[in-house]
PDB file of C-alpha atoms in Angstrom:
ATOM      1  CA  MET P   9       0.071   0.224  -0.132  1.00 59.00           C
ATOM      2  CA  ARG P  10       1.369   3.268  -1.005  1.00 63.00           C
ATOM      3  CA  SER P  11       0.625   6.241   1.258  1.00 62.00           C
ATOM      4  CA  LYS P  12      -0.437   9.541  -0.270  1.00 65.00           C
ATOM      5  CA  ILE P  13       1.605  12.572   1.116  1.00 62.00           C
ATOM      6  CA  THR P  14      -0.305  15.150   0.332  1.00 62.00           C
ATOM      7  CA  HIS P  15       1.447  18.725   0.548  1.00 60.00           C
ATOM      8  CA  ALA P  16      -0.679  21.965   1.289  1.00 61.00           C
ATOM      9  CA  ALA P  17      -0.008  25.036  -0.114  1.00 61.00           C
ATOM     10  CA  GLU P  18       0.864  27.577   2.112  1.00 73.00           C
ATOM     11  CA  GLY P  19       1.250  31.218   2.071  1.00 76.00           C
ATOM     12  CA  PHE P  20       0.430  33.360  -1.275  1.00 79.00           C
ATOM     13  CA  SER P  21       1.876  33.234  -4.333  1.00 87.00           C
ATOM     14  CA  LEU P  22       3.728  36.256  -6.004  1.00 88.00           C
ATOM     15  CA  ILE P  23       0.891  37.132  -8.367  1.00 91.00           C
ATOM     16  CA  GLU P  24      -1.545  37.369  -5.390  1.00 89.00           C
ATOM     17  CA  VAL P  25       1.089  39.341  -3.428  1.00 90.00           C
ATOM     18  CA  MET P  26       1.030  41.895  -6.994  1.00 92.00           C
ATOM     19  CA  VAL P  27      -2.594  41.797  -7.078  1.00 93.00           C
ATOM     20  CA  ALA P  28      -3.095  42.950  -3.411  1.00 92.00           C
ATOM     21  CA  MET P  29      -0.266  45.631  -3.779  1.00 94.00           C
ATOM     22  CA  VAL P  30      -2.246  47.192  -6.741  1.00 95.00           C
ATOM     23  CA  VAL P  31      -5.489  46.985  -5.157  1.00 95.00           C
ATOM     24  CA  LEU P  32      -4.025  48.570  -2.011  1.00 94.00           C
ATOM     25  CA  SER P  33      -2.451  51.170  -4.116  1.00 95.00           C
ATOM     26  CA  VAL P  34      -5.424  52.022  -5.727  1.00 94.00           C
ATOM     27  CA  GLY P  35      -7.563  52.732  -2.606  1.00 93.00           C
ATOM     28  CA  LEU P  36      -4.741  54.366  -0.544  1.00 92.00           C
ATOM     29  CA  LEU P  37      -4.555  57.049  -3.811  1.00 93.00           C
ATOM     30  CA  SER P  38      -8.078  57.700  -3.730  1.00 92.00           C
ATOM     31  CA  LEU P  39      -8.076  58.715  -0.051  1.00 91.00           C
ATOM     32  CA  VAL P  40      -4.986  60.786  -1.160  1.00 90.00           C
ATOM     33  CA  GLY P  41      -7.417  62.599  -3.652  1.00 89.00           C
ATOM     34  CA  VAL P  42     -10.185  63.025  -1.078  1.00 90.00           C
ATOM     35  CA  MET P  43      -7.922  64.900   1.121  1.00 89.00           C
ATOM     36  CA  THR P  44      -6.753  67.242  -1.559  1.00 85.00           C
ATOM     37  CA  VAL P  45     -10.454  68.336  -2.569  1.00 83.00           C
ATOM     38  CA  GLY P  46     -10.814  68.878   1.582  1.00 81.00           C
ATOM     39  CA  MET P  47      -7.979  70.789   2.287  1.00 80.00           C
ATOM     40  CA  LYS P  48      -8.760  72.947  -0.911  1.00 77.00           C
ATOM     41  CA  THR P  49     -12.807  72.793   0.152  1.00 72.00           C
ATOM     42  CA  VAL P  50     -11.674  74.005   3.767  1.00 72.00           C
ATOM     43  CA  SER P  51      -9.275  76.546   2.698  1.00 70.00           C
ATOM     44  CA  ALA P  52     -11.887  78.412   0.328  1.00 70.00           C
ATOM     45  CA  SER P  53     -14.291  78.130   3.053  1.00 81.00           C
ATOM     46  CA  SER P  54     -13.077  81.407   4.944  1.00 88.00           C
ATOM     47  CA  ASN P  55     -13.580  83.521   1.987  1.00 90.00           C
ATOM     48  CA  GLN P  56     -16.985  82.127   1.252  1.00 92.00           C
ATOM     49  CA  LEU P  57     -17.730  83.202   4.750  1.00 93.00           C
ATOM     50  CA  ILE P  58     -16.598  86.477   4.016  1.00 94.00           C
ATOM     51  CA  ALA P  59     -18.438  86.786   0.764  1.00 95.00           C
ATOM     52  CA  ARG P  60     -21.830  85.467   2.377  1.00 96.00           C
ATOM     53  CA  GLU P  61     -21.693  88.223   5.329  1.00 96.00           C
ATOM     54  CA  LYS P  62     -20.292  90.921   3.068  1.00 96.00           C
ATOM     55  CA  ALA P  63     -23.683  90.489   1.011  1.00 97.00           C
ATOM     56  CA  ARG P  64     -25.851  90.241   4.120  1.00 97.00           C
ATOM     57  CA  GLU P  65     -24.457  93.475   5.280  1.00 95.00           C
ATOM     58  CA  ALA P  66     -25.450  95.338   1.671  1.00 96.00           C
ATOM     59  CA  VAL P  67     -28.790  93.979   2.196  1.00 96.00           C
ATOM     60  CA  GLU P  68     -29.154  95.092   5.716  1.00 95.00           C
ATOM     61  CA  SER P  69     -27.812  98.405   5.370  1.00 91.00           C
ATOM     62  CA  VAL P  70     -30.454  99.255   2.519  1.00 92.00           C
ATOM     63  CA  HIS P  71     -33.469  97.755   4.833  1.00 94.00           C
ATOM     64  CA  ALA P  72     -32.136  99.735   8.008  1.00 92.00           C
ATOM     65  CA  ALA P  73     -31.813 102.701   5.889  1.00 90.00           C
ATOM     66  CA  ARG P  74     -35.050 102.132   4.586  1.00 93.00           C
ATOM     67  CA  ASP P  75     -36.576 101.750   8.176  1.00 93.00           C
ATOM     68  CA  THR P  76     -34.623 104.714   9.569  1.00 91.00           C
ATOM     69  CA  GLY P  77     -35.796 107.199   6.924  1.00 89.00           C
ATOM     70  CA  ARG P  78     -32.225 107.986   5.675  1.00 90.00           C
ATOM     71  CA  LEU P  79     -33.236 106.670   2.373  1.00 89.00           C
ATOM     72  CA  SER P  80     -36.597 107.436   0.628  1.00 92.00           C
ATOM     73  CA  TRP P  81     -37.996 104.632  -1.614  1.00 93.00           C
ATOM     74  CA  GLY P  82     -37.143 106.412  -4.688  1.00 92.00           C
ATOM     75  CA  ASN P  83     -33.306 106.419  -3.612  1.00 94.00           C
ATOM     76  CA  ILE P  84     -33.656 102.501  -3.440  1.00 94.00           C
ATOM     77  CA  ARG P  85     -32.499 102.106  -7.255  1.00 94.00           C
ATOM     78  CA  ASN P  86     -29.374 101.890  -9.176  1.00 95.00           C
ATOM     79  CA  VAL P  87     -28.018 105.360  -9.919  1.00 95.00           C
ATOM     80  CA  ALA P  88     -29.050 104.921 -13.663  1.00 94.00           C
ATOM     81  CA  ASP P  89     -32.701 104.378 -12.486  1.00 94.00           C
ATOM     82  CA  GLY P  90     -32.443 107.538 -10.421  1.00 94.00           C
ATOM     83  CA  GLY P  91     -31.167 106.003  -7.177  1.00 94.00           C
ATOM     84  CA  ILE P  92     -27.914 106.035  -4.987  1.00 94.00           C
ATOM     85  CA  PHE P  93     -26.438 102.775  -5.587  1.00 95.00           C
ATOM     86  CA  VAL P  94     -23.449 102.235  -8.131  1.00 95.00           C
ATOM     87  CA  ALA P  95     -23.791 100.043 -10.881  1.00 92.00           C
ATOM     88  CA  GLY P  96     -21.125  97.338 -11.646  1.00 94.00           C
ATOM     89  CA  ALA P  97     -18.897  95.021  -9.233  1.00 96.00           C
ATOM     90  CA  GLN P  98     -16.921  97.341  -6.573  1.00 95.00           C
ATOM     91  CA  SER P  99     -14.387  97.014  -4.635  1.00 95.00           C
ATOM     92  CA  LEU P 100     -15.207  96.284  -1.156  1.00 95.00           C
ATOM     93  CA  ARG P 101     -15.172  99.480   0.633  1.00 95.00           C
ATOM     94  CA  GLU P 102     -15.883 101.030   3.984  1.00 94.00           C
ATOM     95  CA  PRO P 103     -19.320 102.822   3.725  1.00 93.00           C
ATOM     96  CA  GLY P 104     -18.985 106.822   3.098  1.00 91.00           C
ATOM     97  CA  ALA P 105     -20.640 109.345   5.206  1.00 90.00           C
ATOM     98  CA  ASP P 106     -24.430 108.080   4.217  1.00 90.00           C
ATOM     99  CA  GLY P 107     -23.503 104.717   6.093  1.00 90.00           C
ATOM    100  CA  ILE P 108     -24.847 102.601   3.274  1.00 93.00           C
ATOM    101  CA  VAL P 109     -22.321 100.556   1.368  1.00 94.00           C
ATOM    102  CA  ASN P 110     -21.861 100.285  -3.064  1.00 95.00           C
ATOM    103  CA  THR P 111     -22.851 104.211  -3.074  1.00 93.00           C
ATOM    104  CA  ALA P 112     -21.044 107.004  -4.772  1.00 91.00           C
ATOM    105  CA  ASP P 113     -19.375 108.350  -1.604  1.00 92.00           C
ATOM    106  CA  ASP P 114     -17.704 105.123  -0.722  1.00 92.00           C
ATOM    107  CA  ALA P 115     -15.222 105.837  -3.251  1.00 88.00           C
ATOM    108  CA  SER P 116     -12.874 107.771  -1.364  1.00 88.00           C
ATOM    109  CA  ALA P 117     -13.419 105.405   1.981  1.00 91.00           C
ATOM    110  CA  PRO P 118     -10.606 102.808   2.453  1.00 93.00           C
ATOM    111  CA  LEU P 119     -10.829  99.423   1.714  1.00 94.00           C
ATOM    112  CA  GLU P 120     -13.022  96.956   4.222  1.00 94.00           C
ATOM    113  CA  SER P 121     -10.335  94.844   5.954  1.00 93.00           C
ATOM    114  CA  ILE P 122     -10.467  91.858   8.416  1.00 91.00           C
ATOM    115  CA  LYS P 123      -8.442  91.069  11.473  1.00 92.00           C
ATOM    116  CA  LYS P 124      -6.814  87.803  12.326  1.00 90.00           C
ATOM    117  CA  PRO P 125      -5.214  86.850  15.551  1.00 92.00           C
ATOM    118  CA  GLY P 126      -1.329  87.029  15.798  1.00 92.00           C
ATOM    119  CA  PRO P 127       1.147  84.749  16.866  1.00 93.00           C
ATOM    120  CA  ASP P 128      -0.128  84.497  20.051  1.00 95.00           C
ATOM    121  CA  ASN P 129      -4.008  83.344  18.567  1.00 92.00           C
ATOM    122  CA  ILE P 130      -5.563  85.783  20.765  1.00 94.00           C
ATOM    123  CA  LEU P 131      -7.880  88.413  18.811  1.00 93.00           C
ATOM    124  CA  GLY P 132      -8.033  91.923  20.068  1.00 91.00           C
ATOM    125  CA  THR P 133      -4.199  92.154  20.965  1.00 93.00           C
ATOM    126  CA  ALA P 134      -1.467  94.493  19.685  1.00 93.00           C
ATOM    127  CA  ASP P 135      -0.028  91.583  17.088  1.00 94.00           C
ATOM    128  CA  ASP P 136      -3.217  91.279  15.484  1.00 95.00           C
ATOM    129  CA  GLU P 137      -3.276  91.135  11.271  1.00 94.00           C
ATOM    130  CA  VAL P 138      -4.867  93.649   9.509  1.00 93.00           C
ATOM    131  CA  LEU P 139      -5.803  91.928   6.158  1.00 91.00           C
ATOM    132  CA  PRO P 140      -7.385  94.000   3.744  1.00 93.00           C
ATOM    133  CA  LEU P 141     -10.175  92.658   1.173  1.00 93.00           C
ATOM    134  CA  ILE P 142      -8.466  93.385  -1.848  1.00 93.00           C
ATOM    135  CA  ASP P 143      -9.361  90.019  -3.960  1.00 92.00           C
ATOM    136  CA  PHE P 144     -13.213  91.125  -3.219  1.00 96.00           C
ATOM    137  CA  THR P 145     -15.532  92.843  -5.161  1.00 97.00           C
ATOM    138  CA  ARG P 146     -19.630  93.423  -4.537  1.00 97.00           C
ATOM    139  CA  GLN P 147     -22.300  94.587  -6.816  1.00 97.00           C
ATOM    140  CA  VAL P 148     -25.657  95.611  -5.584  1.00 97.00           C
ATOM    141  CA  ALA P 149     -28.286  95.398  -8.460  1.00 97.00           C
ATOM    142  CA  ILE P 150     -31.958  96.497  -7.809  1.00 96.00           C
ATOM    143  CA  THR P 151     -34.370  95.883 -10.239  1.00 95.00           C
ATOM    144  CA  PRO P 152     -38.399  96.693 -10.084  1.00 93.00           C
ATOM    145  CA  LEU P 153     -40.607  93.744 -10.013  1.00 92.00           C
ATOM    146  CA  THR P 154     -43.269  93.047 -12.584  1.00 90.00           C
ATOM    147  CA  ASN P 155     -46.578  91.401 -12.263  1.00 85.00           C
ATOM    148  CA  PRO P 156     -46.535  88.337 -14.853  1.00 84.00           C
ATOM    149  CA  SER P 157     -50.119  88.155 -15.626  1.00 87.00           C
ATOM    150  CA  THR P 158     -50.496  91.703 -16.128  1.00 90.00           C
ATOM    151  CA  GLY P 159     -46.670  93.003 -16.798  1.00 88.00           C
ATOM    152  CA  ALA P 160     -47.451  96.241 -15.185  1.00 93.00           C
ATOM    153  CA  VAL P 161     -44.459  97.057 -12.588  1.00 92.00           C
ATOM    154  CA  ASN P 162     -45.045  96.438  -8.672  1.00 91.00           C
ATOM    155  CA  GLN P 163     -44.459  99.965  -7.447  1.00 92.00           C
ATOM    156  CA  ASN P 164     -44.102  98.603  -3.911  1.00 93.00           C
ATOM    157  CA  LEU P 165     -41.504  96.043  -4.300  1.00 94.00           C
ATOM    158  CA  ARG P 166     -37.916  95.849  -5.765  1.00 96.00           C
ATOM    159  CA  GLN P 167     -35.828  93.150  -6.212  1.00 96.00           C
ATOM    160  CA  ILE P 168     -32.071  93.421  -4.767  1.00 97.00           C
ATOM    161  CA  THR P 169     -29.095  90.782  -5.692  1.00 98.00           C
ATOM    162  CA  VAL P 170     -26.181  91.346  -4.317  1.00 98.00           C
ATOM    163  CA  THR P 171     -23.259  89.397  -5.847  1.00 98.00           C
ATOM    164  CA  VAL P 172     -19.751  89.449  -4.319  1.00 97.00           C
ATOM    165  CA  ARG P 173     -17.047  88.029  -6.487  1.00 97.00           C
ATOM    166  CA  PHE P 174     -13.903  86.781  -4.418  1.00 95.00           C
ATOM    167  CA  ARG P 175     -10.651  84.495  -5.446  1.00 92.00           C
ATOM    168  CA  VAL P 176      -9.615  81.277  -3.969  1.00 87.00           C
ATOM    169  CA  ASP P 177      -6.156  80.367  -5.293  1.00 84.00           C
ATOM    170  CA  ASP P 178      -5.973  81.511  -8.643  1.00 85.00           C
ATOM    171  CA  ARG P 179     -10.027  80.908  -9.439  1.00 90.00           C
ATOM    172  CA  TRP P 180     -12.690  83.590  -8.983  1.00 93.00           C
ATOM    173  CA  ARG P 181     -15.578  82.308  -6.982  1.00 94.00           C
ATOM    174  CA  THR P 182     -19.128  84.035  -6.767  1.00 96.00           C
ATOM    175  CA  TYR P 183     -21.797  84.170  -4.162  1.00 97.00           C
ATOM    176  CA  THR P 184     -25.100  85.615  -4.777  1.00 98.00           C
ATOM    177  CA  LEU P 185     -27.811  86.939  -2.423  1.00 98.00           C
ATOM    178  CA  THR P 186     -31.285  87.595  -3.663  1.00 97.00           C
ATOM    179  CA  THR P 187     -34.104  89.392  -1.664  1.00 97.00           C
ATOM    180  CA  TYR P 188     -36.491  91.766  -1.903  1.00 96.00           C
ATOM    181  CA  VAL P 189     -37.129  95.072  -0.211  1.00 95.00           C
ATOM    182  CA  SER P 190     -40.925  96.846  -0.422  1.00 94.00           C
ATOM    183  CA  SER P 191     -41.784 100.478   0.271  1.00 92.00           C
ATOM    184  CA  PHE P 192     -43.197  99.387   3.608  1.00 88.00           C
ATOM    185  CA  SER P 193     -41.355  99.248   6.792  1.00 74.00           C
TER     186      SER P 193
END
């Protein structure tokens, strides 16, 4: 009688190891790509937050000026339509004497800036960094609204569209806020 000796194959073959390495490499490279996209998104989020707040600031200044009586209803228009708001994209400047952004008196005002904590990481100390908002523009467009069924202009309601453009790395991005203002405060 002959005895059968079986040799159990133990370990992995070279082909199996190579396939496992390729699969693992593809997975790791995908994770690196995801991390890169995540880091770019995080770096852009600060500028996007600033853009959102600067758009809100413009809308709030219009509503506040209307509510306090500093602006008449007739002035809540772009300059071409007889109002006070300068048309086109403007540098982000401090509001002028009227306290309202994107009006003609802002031209001589300094650029808006933000403060970041300095080396001590505490905001409000002497080492804070003041960064002017150079790569930002804001446009305020005020348009009359028409009744879609009749085509008549609604005399008591206007649309405000604030568009803030800002640069992240070498690309321009846009944040747009659209709202409405009525003649009633």
